[in-house]
XYZ file of C-alpha atoms in Angstrom:
671
model
C 10.789 -27.798 -39.667
C 12.420 -28.127 -36.234
C 10.950 -27.429 -32.837
C 12.477 -23.948 -32.986
C 10.362 -23.000 -35.970
C 7.264 -21.901 -34.081
C 7.921 -19.894 -30.933
C 4.348 -18.919 -30.088
C 1.102 -20.809 -30.222
C -2.435 -19.461 -30.003
C -4.860 -19.890 -27.163
C -6.741 -23.152 -26.943
C -9.926 -21.089 -26.477
C -12.231 -20.696 -29.497
C -13.067 -17.232 -30.755
C -16.141 -16.270 -28.762
C -17.454 -13.106 -27.208
C -15.926 -12.600 -23.770
C -18.639 -12.372 -21.095
C -16.236 -10.872 -18.571
C -15.455 -7.585 -20.293
C -15.372 -4.869 -17.620
C -18.068 -2.247 -17.450
C -15.843 0.568 -16.205
C -14.966 2.324 -19.456
C -12.039 0.111 -20.550
C -13.809 -2.889 -22.155
C -11.497 -3.095 -25.159
C -8.204 -3.942 -23.455
C -8.850 -5.583 -20.091
C -10.789 -8.585 -18.816
C -11.474 -9.611 -15.221
C -12.717 -13.153 -14.583
C -12.799 -13.216 -10.784
C -13.253 -9.813 -9.178
C -11.804 -9.466 -5.681
C -13.484 -7.379 -3.012
C -10.299 -6.020 -1.440
C -7.255 -6.930 -3.540
C -3.819 -5.915 -2.304
C -2.210 -6.040 -5.756
C -3.220 -6.640 -9.361
C -1.587 -9.117 -11.717
C -1.844 -7.997 -15.352
C -1.401 -10.855 -17.845
C -0.362 -10.584 -21.511
C -1.115 -13.616 -23.742
C 1.131 -15.383 -26.221
C 1.086 -14.929 -29.987
C -2.295 -15.914 -31.337
C -3.634 -16.017 -27.792
C -6.439 -14.163 -26.085
C -7.284 -12.951 -22.589
C -9.199 -16.172 -21.892
C -5.869 -18.023 -21.736
C -5.573 -16.762 -18.126
C -9.043 -17.650 -16.836
C -7.785 -20.755 -14.982
C -4.885 -18.852 -13.463
C -7.319 -16.180 -12.292
C -9.429 -18.790 -10.526
C -6.357 -20.167 -8.735
C -5.288 -16.856 -7.166
C -6.141 -15.874 -3.555
C -8.454 -13.034 -2.573
C -5.686 -10.457 -2.251
C -4.517 -10.799 -5.882
C -6.836 -9.710 -8.691
C -5.986 -10.745 -12.243
C -6.527 -8.468 -15.218
C -6.026 -10.121 -18.610
C -5.051 -8.036 -21.619
C -7.123 -8.565 -24.745
C -5.167 -7.785 -27.898
C -7.080 -6.308 -30.849
C -8.209 -8.581 -33.698
C -9.518 -11.543 -31.671
C -12.606 -12.791 -29.877
C -14.816 -9.789 -29.024
C -12.284 -7.467 -30.718
C -12.312 -9.418 -33.991
C -13.639 -6.453 -35.975
C -10.489 -4.470 -35.157
C -7.260 -4.915 -37.090
C -4.457 -6.719 -35.296
C -1.700 -4.541 -33.890
C 1.060 -3.483 -36.257
C 3.830 -3.536 -33.654
C 4.678 -4.134 -30.003
C 4.665 -0.404 -29.293
C 0.969 -0.212 -30.188
C 0.154 -3.103 -27.852
C 2.122 -1.543 -25.002
C 0.617 1.910 -25.475
C -2.931 0.563 -25.529
C -2.428 -1.626 -22.480
C -0.653 1.101 -20.482
C -3.416 3.622 -21.164
C -6.101 1.129 -20.129
C -4.217 0.350 -16.914
C -3.899 3.932 -15.675
C -7.190 3.779 -13.688
C -5.813 0.700 -11.914
C -2.615 2.263 -10.584
C -4.229 2.792 -7.173
C -2.721 -0.598 -6.229
C 0.704 -2.076 -6.964
C 0.784 -3.756 -10.376
C 2.678 -6.884 -11.358
C 2.839 -7.595 -15.076
C 3.071 -11.132 -16.432
C 3.778 -11.892 -20.063
C 3.764 -15.337 -21.642
C 5.993 -15.915 -24.697
C 5.256 -12.997 -27.074
C 3.333 -11.482 -24.171
C 6.602 -11.163 -22.261
C 7.811 -8.582 -24.771
C 4.472 -6.739 -24.696
C 4.577 -6.756 -20.876
C 8.189 -5.547 -20.854
C 7.376 -2.567 -23.065
C 4.224 -1.803 -21.077
C 6.309 -1.931 -17.895
C 8.631 0.704 -19.342
C 5.633 3.018 -19.717
C 4.039 2.252 -16.346
C 7.124 2.467 -14.150
C 7.112 6.236 -14.690
C 3.945 6.383 -12.594
C 5.406 4.638 -9.558
C 2.774 1.871 -9.365
C 4.733 -0.958 -11.010
C 5.933 -3.573 -8.515
C 7.530 -6.209 -10.735
C 7.561 -8.129 -14.005
C 7.054 -11.862 -14.542
C 8.055 -13.303 -17.916
C 7.204 -16.843 -18.961
C 8.610 -19.032 -21.731
C 10.410 -16.127 -23.344
C 13.905 -15.134 -24.305
C 15.113 -11.640 -23.334
C 13.973 -8.720 -25.507
C 17.441 -7.878 -26.845
C 18.104 -11.416 -28.045
C 17.422 -12.499 -31.606
C 14.551 -14.931 -31.225
C 15.382 -16.345 -34.691
C 11.759 -16.511 -35.654
C 10.957 -17.657 -39.184
C 8.733 -15.692 -41.536
C 5.489 -17.640 -41.334
C 4.372 -16.106 -44.600
C 6.943 -18.338 -46.289
C 5.439 -21.498 -44.741
C 2.239 -23.210 -45.799
C -0.532 -23.941 -43.327
C 0.385 -27.595 -42.874
C 3.954 -26.712 -41.886
C 2.785 -24.157 -39.332
C 0.239 -26.580 -37.878
C 2.890 -29.299 -37.619
C 5.052 -26.907 -35.600
C 2.127 -26.075 -33.321
C 1.491 -29.742 -32.629
C 5.116 -30.314 -31.655
C 5.075 -27.322 -29.322
C 1.734 -28.089 -27.698
C -0.770 -25.666 -26.248
C -3.412 -25.971 -28.975
C -5.889 -28.837 -28.986
C -6.206 -31.065 -32.028
C -9.941 -30.351 -31.965
C -9.246 -26.754 -32.971
C -6.611 -27.682 -35.505
C -8.851 -30.264 -37.223
C -11.791 -27.889 -37.556
C -11.324 -25.830 -40.769
C -12.941 -22.665 -39.362
C -11.056 -22.619 -36.045
C -7.818 -23.699 -37.785
C -8.134 -20.733 -40.139
C -8.641 -18.376 -37.206
C -5.700 -19.830 -35.279
C -3.378 -19.356 -38.231
C -4.682 -15.858 -38.992
C -3.873 -14.614 -35.496
C -0.605 -16.496 -35.267
C 0.716 -15.020 -38.529
C -0.356 -11.501 -37.520
C 1.256 -11.676 -34.096
C 4.358 -13.349 -35.480
C 4.768 -10.411 -37.846
C 4.685 -8.084 -34.814
C 7.355 -10.119 -33.056
C 9.673 -10.218 -36.076
C 9.508 -6.444 -36.349
C 10.495 -5.832 -32.721
C 13.986 -4.677 -31.757
C 15.314 -3.743 -28.317
C 18.548 -2.047 -27.339
C 20.526 -4.410 -25.043
C 21.029 -1.536 -22.575
C 17.276 -1.004 -22.028
C 16.450 -1.597 -18.356
C 13.586 -1.513 -15.891
C 13.870 -0.340 -12.289
C 11.669 -3.157 -10.926
C 12.556 -6.829 -10.321
C 12.168 -9.338 -13.151
C 11.224 -12.953 -12.425
C 11.637 -15.443 -15.270
C 9.459 -18.573 -15.379
C 10.919 -21.455 -17.366
C 9.333 -24.852 -17.941
C 11.811 -27.669 -17.427
C 10.492 -29.371 -20.581
C 10.168 -26.215 -22.687
C 11.513 -27.097 -26.160
C 11.937 -23.458 -27.124
C 13.934 -21.867 -24.299
C 16.953 -22.829 -22.234
C 18.212 -21.701 -18.848
C 21.270 -20.153 -20.497
C 19.095 -18.064 -22.799
C 16.660 -16.714 -20.212
C 19.386 -15.743 -17.740
C 20.138 -12.787 -19.987
C 16.948 -11.114 -18.738
C 19.252 -9.910 -15.937
C 20.651 -7.227 -18.240
C 17.191 -5.632 -18.512
C 16.653 -4.700 -14.866
C 18.526 -2.726 -12.231
C 16.448 -4.172 -9.380
C 17.175 -7.884 -9.282
C 16.548 -10.928 -11.452
C 15.333 -14.416 -10.560
C 14.806 -17.525 -12.672
C 12.206 -20.045 -11.493
C 12.396 -23.431 -13.238
C 9.093 -25.274 -12.899
C 7.627 -28.490 -14.241
C 5.926 -28.535 -17.604
C 6.611 -27.342 -21.107
C 6.158 -24.171 -23.096
C 2.483 -23.873 -22.117
C 2.702 -24.755 -18.429
C 1.231 -21.302 -17.770
C -2.130 -22.508 -19.064
C -1.787 -26.268 -18.596
C -0.562 -26.151 -14.958
C -2.309 -23.004 -13.765
C -2.503 -24.155 -10.142
C 1.233 -24.803 -9.871
C 2.084 -21.501 -11.569
C -0.331 -19.668 -9.271
C 1.500 -20.979 -6.190
C 4.805 -19.741 -7.589
C 3.399 -16.292 -8.421
C 1.670 -15.938 -5.057
C 4.901 -16.688 -3.220
C 6.770 -13.935 -5.041
C 3.953 -11.416 -4.709
C 3.442 -12.074 -1.004
C 7.180 -11.754 -0.388
C 7.001 -8.363 -2.063
C 4.078 -7.288 0.127
C 5.828 -8.445 3.299
C 8.999 -6.567 2.377
C 7.182 -3.250 1.998
C 8.256 -0.490 -0.373
C 11.721 -0.802 -1.890
C 14.277 1.977 -1.968
C 14.532 5.083 0.188
C 11.316 7.095 0.656
C 12.850 10.064 -1.179
C 12.704 8.010 -4.399
C 9.057 9.032 -4.615
C 10.165 12.465 -5.765
C 12.174 10.955 -8.610
C 9.270 8.728 -9.593
C 6.861 11.659 -9.750
C 9.201 13.723 -11.889
C 9.724 10.787 -14.246
C 5.984 10.298 -14.551
C 5.582 13.917 -15.570
C 2.192 15.486 -16.157
C 0.664 12.130 -17.168
C 0.751 10.899 -13.585
C -0.835 13.959 -12.022
C -4.479 13.033 -12.607
C -4.192 9.726 -10.773
C -3.094 11.080 -7.374
C -3.975 13.790 -4.850
C -1.728 16.776 -4.249
C 1.721 16.179 -2.802
C 1.102 19.211 -0.550
C -0.402 17.432 2.432
C -1.661 20.710 3.860
C -3.927 21.064 0.793
C -5.728 17.762 1.291
C -8.221 19.055 3.846
C -9.882 21.350 1.317
C -9.860 18.596 -1.290
C -11.469 16.161 1.159
C -14.188 18.681 1.956
C -15.298 18.446 -1.679
C -15.883 14.668 -1.535
C -17.186 14.185 2.014
C -20.689 14.847 3.261
C -20.947 17.879 5.581
C -21.476 15.603 8.589
C -18.499 13.389 7.744
C -16.251 16.364 7.085
C -17.361 18.045 10.296
C -16.618 14.900 12.274
C -13.082 14.486 10.861
C -12.007 18.104 10.611
C -13.964 19.571 13.511
C -12.271 21.026 16.588
C -13.196 21.565 20.182
C -14.542 25.024 20.940
C -13.010 27.815 18.876
C -10.234 25.648 17.438
C -7.576 27.423 19.493
C -5.798 24.183 20.386
C -5.547 23.051 16.775
C -4.159 26.438 15.749
C -1.679 26.341 18.627
C -0.399 22.960 17.436
C 0.476 24.353 14.027
C 1.862 27.606 15.420
C 4.219 25.642 17.658
C 5.751 23.879 14.669
C 6.136 27.226 12.914
C 7.959 28.719 15.907
C 10.782 26.203 15.531
C 13.241 26.373 12.657
C 15.655 23.718 11.421
C 19.379 24.491 11.650
C 20.886 22.346 8.868
C 24.531 21.372 8.797
C 26.449 21.026 5.559
C 28.886 18.541 4.022
C 27.926 15.671 6.307
C 27.820 12.956 3.641
C 24.100 12.170 3.902
C 23.873 9.854 0.902
C 22.113 7.105 2.844
C 19.714 7.703 5.730
C 18.489 5.254 8.356
C 14.864 6.026 9.223
C 14.263 2.936 11.349
C 13.464 3.171 15.039
C 13.430 0.393 17.697
C 10.329 0.348 19.888
C 9.265 -2.405 22.306
C 11.321 -5.142 20.690
C 10.377 -4.276 17.112
C 12.145 -2.122 14.559
C 9.754 0.228 12.818
C 10.726 1.103 9.253
C 10.053 4.790 9.961
C 9.284 6.927 13.023
C 5.654 7.357 11.932
C 2.495 5.429 12.862
C -1.132 5.880 11.912
C -2.887 7.447 14.878
C -6.049 5.744 16.134
C -9.078 7.356 14.483
C -12.572 6.132 15.276
C -15.389 5.186 12.891
C -13.414 5.433 9.662
C -16.271 4.098 7.531
C -17.699 7.586 7.883
C -14.854 8.687 5.611
C -14.618 5.695 3.239
C -16.738 2.531 2.893
C -13.763 0.261 3.644
C -12.718 2.366 6.624
C -9.887 0.938 8.701
C -9.252 -1.899 6.246
C -8.327 0.543 3.492
C -6.268 2.644 5.890
C -4.317 -0.352 7.175
C -3.737 -1.642 3.649
C -2.356 1.780 2.722
C -0.097 1.756 5.767
C 1.143 -1.715 4.859
C 1.882 -0.562 1.315
C 3.977 2.282 2.720
C 5.683 0.127 5.363
C 4.129 2.066 8.251
C 2.766 0.701 11.531
C -0.650 1.613 12.876
C -2.672 2.004 16.055
C -6.237 0.682 15.801
C -8.971 2.536 17.667
C -11.264 0.784 20.133
C -14.038 2.545 18.245
C -13.221 1.080 14.834
C -15.839 0.113 12.269
C -14.108 -3.229 11.648
C -13.196 -5.620 14.430
C -9.622 -5.900 15.629
C -9.516 -9.478 14.334
C -10.660 -8.467 10.852
C -8.120 -5.666 10.715
C -5.325 -7.931 11.959
C -6.157 -10.481 9.258
C -5.599 -7.880 6.541
C -2.547 -6.185 8.054
C 0.986 -6.635 6.793
C 4.140 -7.493 8.688
C 4.569 -4.133 10.406
C 3.955 -4.002 14.191
C 0.396 -3.053 15.132
C -0.876 -1.537 18.366
C -4.358 -1.401 19.880
C -5.752 1.765 21.382
C -7.953 1.176 24.402
C -10.754 3.443 25.526
C -11.179 1.865 28.947
C -14.812 0.705 29.324
C -16.531 1.178 32.657
C -17.228 -2.589 32.839
C -14.032 -4.474 33.768
C -15.256 -7.633 32.012
C -15.491 -5.816 28.694
C -12.136 -4.093 29.219
C -10.458 -7.427 29.951
C -12.079 -9.060 26.938
C -10.846 -6.306 24.607
C -7.310 -6.651 25.935
C -7.316 -10.439 25.632
C -8.576 -10.219 22.061
C -5.865 -7.711 21.188
C -3.227 -10.067 22.581
C -4.640 -12.999 20.635
C -4.789 -10.967 17.410
C -1.109 -10.068 17.438
C -1.242 -6.462 18.605
C 2.107 -5.829 20.236
C 1.317 -2.829 22.456
C -1.627 -1.098 24.106
C -2.255 2.629 23.825
C -4.493 3.772 26.653
C -6.092 7.104 25.741
C -6.672 9.164 28.876
C -7.651 12.593 27.544
C -11.204 11.561 26.588
C -13.103 10.631 29.763
C -15.996 12.456 28.070
C -16.519 13.803 24.566
C -15.268 17.311 23.963
C -17.437 20.282 22.983
C -17.283 20.111 19.162
C -19.454 22.724 17.464
C -19.285 21.103 14.015
C -20.791 17.852 15.303
C -23.216 19.661 17.573
C -24.484 21.918 14.788
C -25.117 18.867 12.602
C -26.534 16.875 15.522
C -24.242 14.079 14.388
C -22.247 11.447 16.220
C -21.259 8.461 14.058
C -21.541 5.932 16.877
C -25.249 6.653 17.236
C -25.611 5.572 13.616
C -23.776 2.282 14.170
C -20.300 3.276 12.943
C -17.306 2.531 15.161
C -18.903 -0.196 17.266
C -17.405 -3.329 15.685
C -15.082 -4.195 18.577
C -18.058 -4.129 20.918
C -20.636 -5.885 18.761
C -18.130 -8.716 18.255
C -17.165 -8.913 21.924
C -18.587 -11.784 23.999
C -18.466 -9.845 27.272
C -20.324 -6.931 25.714
C -22.885 -9.216 24.098
C -23.432 -11.190 27.302
C -25.414 -8.366 28.889
C -27.693 -7.932 25.866
C -30.883 -9.923 25.325
C -30.789 -12.309 22.352
C -33.244 -10.156 20.419
C -31.476 -6.832 21.097
C -32.001 -4.355 18.276
C -29.576 -1.694 17.051
C -30.938 0.879 19.466
C -30.287 -1.411 22.427
C -26.737 -2.099 21.260
C -25.999 1.602 20.873
C -27.505 2.379 24.268
C -25.346 -0.238 25.967
C -22.237 1.007 24.173
C -22.962 4.597 25.202
C -23.390 3.514 28.818
C -20.058 1.666 29.178
C -17.690 2.781 26.396
C -15.782 5.302 28.493
C -14.853 5.485 32.155
C -14.846 9.031 33.591
C -14.188 7.647 37.081
C -10.784 6.220 36.110
C -7.856 7.392 38.282
C -4.145 6.657 38.480
C -4.807 3.908 40.985
C -6.816 2.001 38.386
C -3.762 1.479 36.188
C -2.462 -1.260 38.473
C -5.293 -3.548 37.342
C -4.426 -3.097 33.674
C -0.730 -3.539 34.369
C -1.391 -6.848 36.080
C -3.773 -7.944 33.351
C -1.323 -7.931 30.440
C 2.365 -8.219 29.699
C 2.006 -6.025 26.612
C 3.777 -2.659 26.718
C 1.325 0.108 27.646
C 1.610 3.726 26.561
C -0.554 6.509 27.982
C -1.865 8.803 25.250
C -2.964 12.316 26.081
C -0.106 13.411 28.339
C 0.889 17.106 28.335
C 2.119 17.826 31.868
C 5.580 16.483 32.817
C 4.283 15.469 36.240
C 1.703 13.223 34.552
C 4.501 11.640 32.557
C 6.318 10.831 35.798
C 3.114 9.447 37.306
C 2.651 7.208 34.276
C 6.039 5.594 34.865
C 5.378 5.332 38.592
C 2.211 3.358 37.860
C 3.907 0.829 35.600
C 3.405 2.348 32.170
C 6.061 1.738 29.528
C 5.827 4.957 27.555
C 3.783 8.091 26.910
C 2.258 9.832 23.920
C 2.251 13.603 24.171
C -1.113 14.555 22.690
C -3.993 16.975 22.988
C -6.207 14.848 20.720
C -5.487 17.095 17.779
C -7.470 19.889 19.394
C -10.670 17.832 19.438
C -11.122 17.566 23.216
C -10.196 20.626 25.297
C -10.061 24.042 23.686
C -7.212 26.321 24.715
C -4.637 23.742 25.838
C -0.908 23.876 25.294
C 0.455 22.736 21.943
C 1.939 19.250 22.056
C 5.251 20.331 20.550
C 5.603 22.947 23.288
C 5.057 20.253 25.936
C 7.304 17.647 24.357
C 10.737 18.806 25.650
C 9.513 18.971 29.252
C 7.947 15.519 29.048
C 11.142 14.082 27.598
C 13.165 15.662 30.390
C 10.746 14.283 32.989
C 10.989 10.644 31.879
C 14.635 10.575 30.778
C 16.213 9.418 27.534
C 15.363 5.703 27.733
C 11.556 5.859 27.968
C 9.640 5.788 24.665
C 7.990 9.151 24.057
C 5.752 9.679 21.035
C 3.695 12.693 20.048
C 0.823 13.655 17.788
C -1.401 16.656 17.030
C -0.456 19.093 14.293
C 1.964 16.912 12.308
C 1.520 17.727 8.618
C 4.934 17.637 6.901
C 8.209 15.770 6.868
C 9.875 18.791 8.428
C 7.364 18.563 11.281
C 8.509 15.002 11.909
C 12.133 16.133 12.010
C 11.339 18.915 14.490
C 9.398 16.545 16.746
C 12.242 14.029 16.827
C 14.800 16.775 17.438
C 12.780 17.989 20.437
C 12.560 14.560 22.059
C 10.044 12.290 20.312
C 10.959 8.757 19.311
C 8.177 8.729 16.730
C 5.031 10.625 15.740
C 1.442 9.580 15.119
C -0.328 10.974 12.063
C -4.080 11.522 12.223
C -6.165 13.819 10.072
C -3.907 13.878 6.967
C -4.289 10.158 6.347
C -8.036 10.488 6.892
C -8.128 13.083 4.133
C -6.161 10.684 1.942
C -8.647 7.945 2.828
C -11.503 10.181 1.734
C -9.798 11.052 -1.544
C -8.579 7.633 -2.610
C -9.171 4.904 -0.058
C -6.170 2.641 0.271
C -4.191 4.416 -2.458
C -4.936 7.800 -0.870
C -3.556 6.674 2.483
C -0.500 5.190 0.795
C 0.026 8.445 -1.091
C -0.133 10.552 2.086
C 2.344 8.326 3.906
C 4.764 8.083 0.998
C 4.732 11.866 0.630
C 5.299 12.409 4.348
C 8.163 9.899 4.476
C 9.734 11.236 1.277
C 9.736 14.760 2.660
C 11.117 13.551 5.984
C 13.849 11.548 4.233
C 14.818 14.615 2.198
C 14.678 16.822 5.299
C 17.205 14.523 6.950
C 19.493 14.664 3.931
C 19.234 18.438 3.610
C 19.933 18.817 7.339
C 23.077 16.725 7.133
C 21.701 13.724 9.060
C 22.241 10.082 8.158
C 20.423 8.568 11.140
C 17.394 9.747 13.077
C 19.412 9.165 16.244
C 21.542 12.124 15.136
C 18.583 14.441 15.679
C 18.843 16.557 18.804
C 18.047 20.038 20.029
C 21.084 21.381 18.213
C 19.214 20.726 14.942
C 16.426 23.212 15.706
C 16.163 26.718 17.103
C 13.354 29.147 17.928
C 12.416 31.433 15.057
C 14.297 34.721 15.072
C 17.858 35.926 14.841
C 20.468 33.325 15.740
C 22.512 34.384 18.738
C 26.168 35.222 18.068
C 28.393 32.760 19.982
C 31.037 34.132 22.348
C 34.427 34.870 20.772
C 36.160 32.048 22.628
C 33.661 29.592 21.165
C 34.257 30.991 17.675
C 38.006 30.494 18.153
C 37.407 26.771 18.717
C 35.531 26.270 15.449
């Protein structure tokens, strides 16, 4: 028998009950050896023929905190030894895919070793319909459409099979010399080998995610020429990584393999979502009804009612509540409804450029997360989950001064997108300076000074509940971690003393235009004033050294009865001219809203309440879902309006609701 006789070898682990079986309703198929508190992605590992989930325990230990490993446990082994082994690859893939559905809240990478590569490939075909699959790693395996030329092990006696195992490596002699463990090794190997021999794949079968092939330089079973043919099975890119070691380097050199995997996964995270945002629509249709249960509604205007069902009355009142009668919030939505899009046809809008340059950075889309305070009221992970969701969607964010996690902690978990820090100017200059210096040191690339909240607005929902989250300790992290804030507290200060000090200095009602000179001299970061409605205030902002403005009425949470932001936007744009960055928020709910705002003069919009509802409904995945839906609708709105670049958007793309005026005859003659 040659070295090509045995392609797969069993795990070196003896058949024992697995102590790491999950307790979340899927104990049969998945094992987790090192749970991560806040993973960014999950790596799902499929073992080789005869192998078990425990083959990946060392690899799991070698992965960083942002990558959680789930190992697939095939039936018929270890704690599943009372079940019959699978009859075919399709059964393995179907079982694994079903068990993984609850884990599609984060991007999934699949990794299959040897036979496991085929099981992972077929599972990937099932999972990519749900839009959560990020990529496939295959190790020590020829492509699925190739003839692996595997012998029928039923025609070989035990000694011949064992001799082949010893030449290939991966199984200790201790197991092979022990009659009981040797019998178990051969039982599983023959069963899994039967599954492999019965597998056939059409050479035209492809995935829509990247495939990375791992090949040991000393692997006696696979060659570089053979594994290159994996390229035919993906439409999204193919890479071969040749590493040291043999066929079982995956288990024997777990640390080295972990470094290779981490590099690829982190490159994926830094790159953000692939493909145009509108691809989300295709992915949802391909997923069909099976994908519906794992995500909130794609109608972002329906999420408020859904969030009400999962939030406490106080939390819901805080997020959804308005100032006074809610007239300002209603005006914001009515303003968007008063404008209608005037699409143009036959413009060749196959590819759209959604990027926007702002302050030396190029944002991937003209959307940022608006600063929202005390987000742990909505979800236990608060801003960390929201920022992770924004990173997943390739969207920048503005962090509130009143966040429940410190700016440093949030920065450490953020992706490569630009991040801004919103400043509520404290009444103590020392604390204000300290917050700004910390933002600079933490990589925040702009300051957003909110000026429409010198005092809290009159919010009946919060007043009726007698609830303000800050008085319960939420939203104070940037102050409790600030040395200037702490300096004025006694060493034994209790929570009540901390809250009292925060309440005394957190805002600055005495601030005037003249005070902006101090902030301008303090930092070289770009500064935007948020809360501008009057065009004269926009001019004053520029006169006092500000770099941009955000047209905002705080979403209707501060002053009841103000003008809608969209109604103020054109005048503000006219006041500052075309070169000054102008952003807007308040009332944005749909992709068409984003288009209208940009057409009327905004460079970008900030999204507030909708992503908070997503946070309430699904944490990180809920925020990602909201942003992907918004960007997909915006991308499609551009295409359907005949635009290929957001810089094409101008006032000619929108018109007030009502009958379109008939142009003069001389103008018609020129058309």
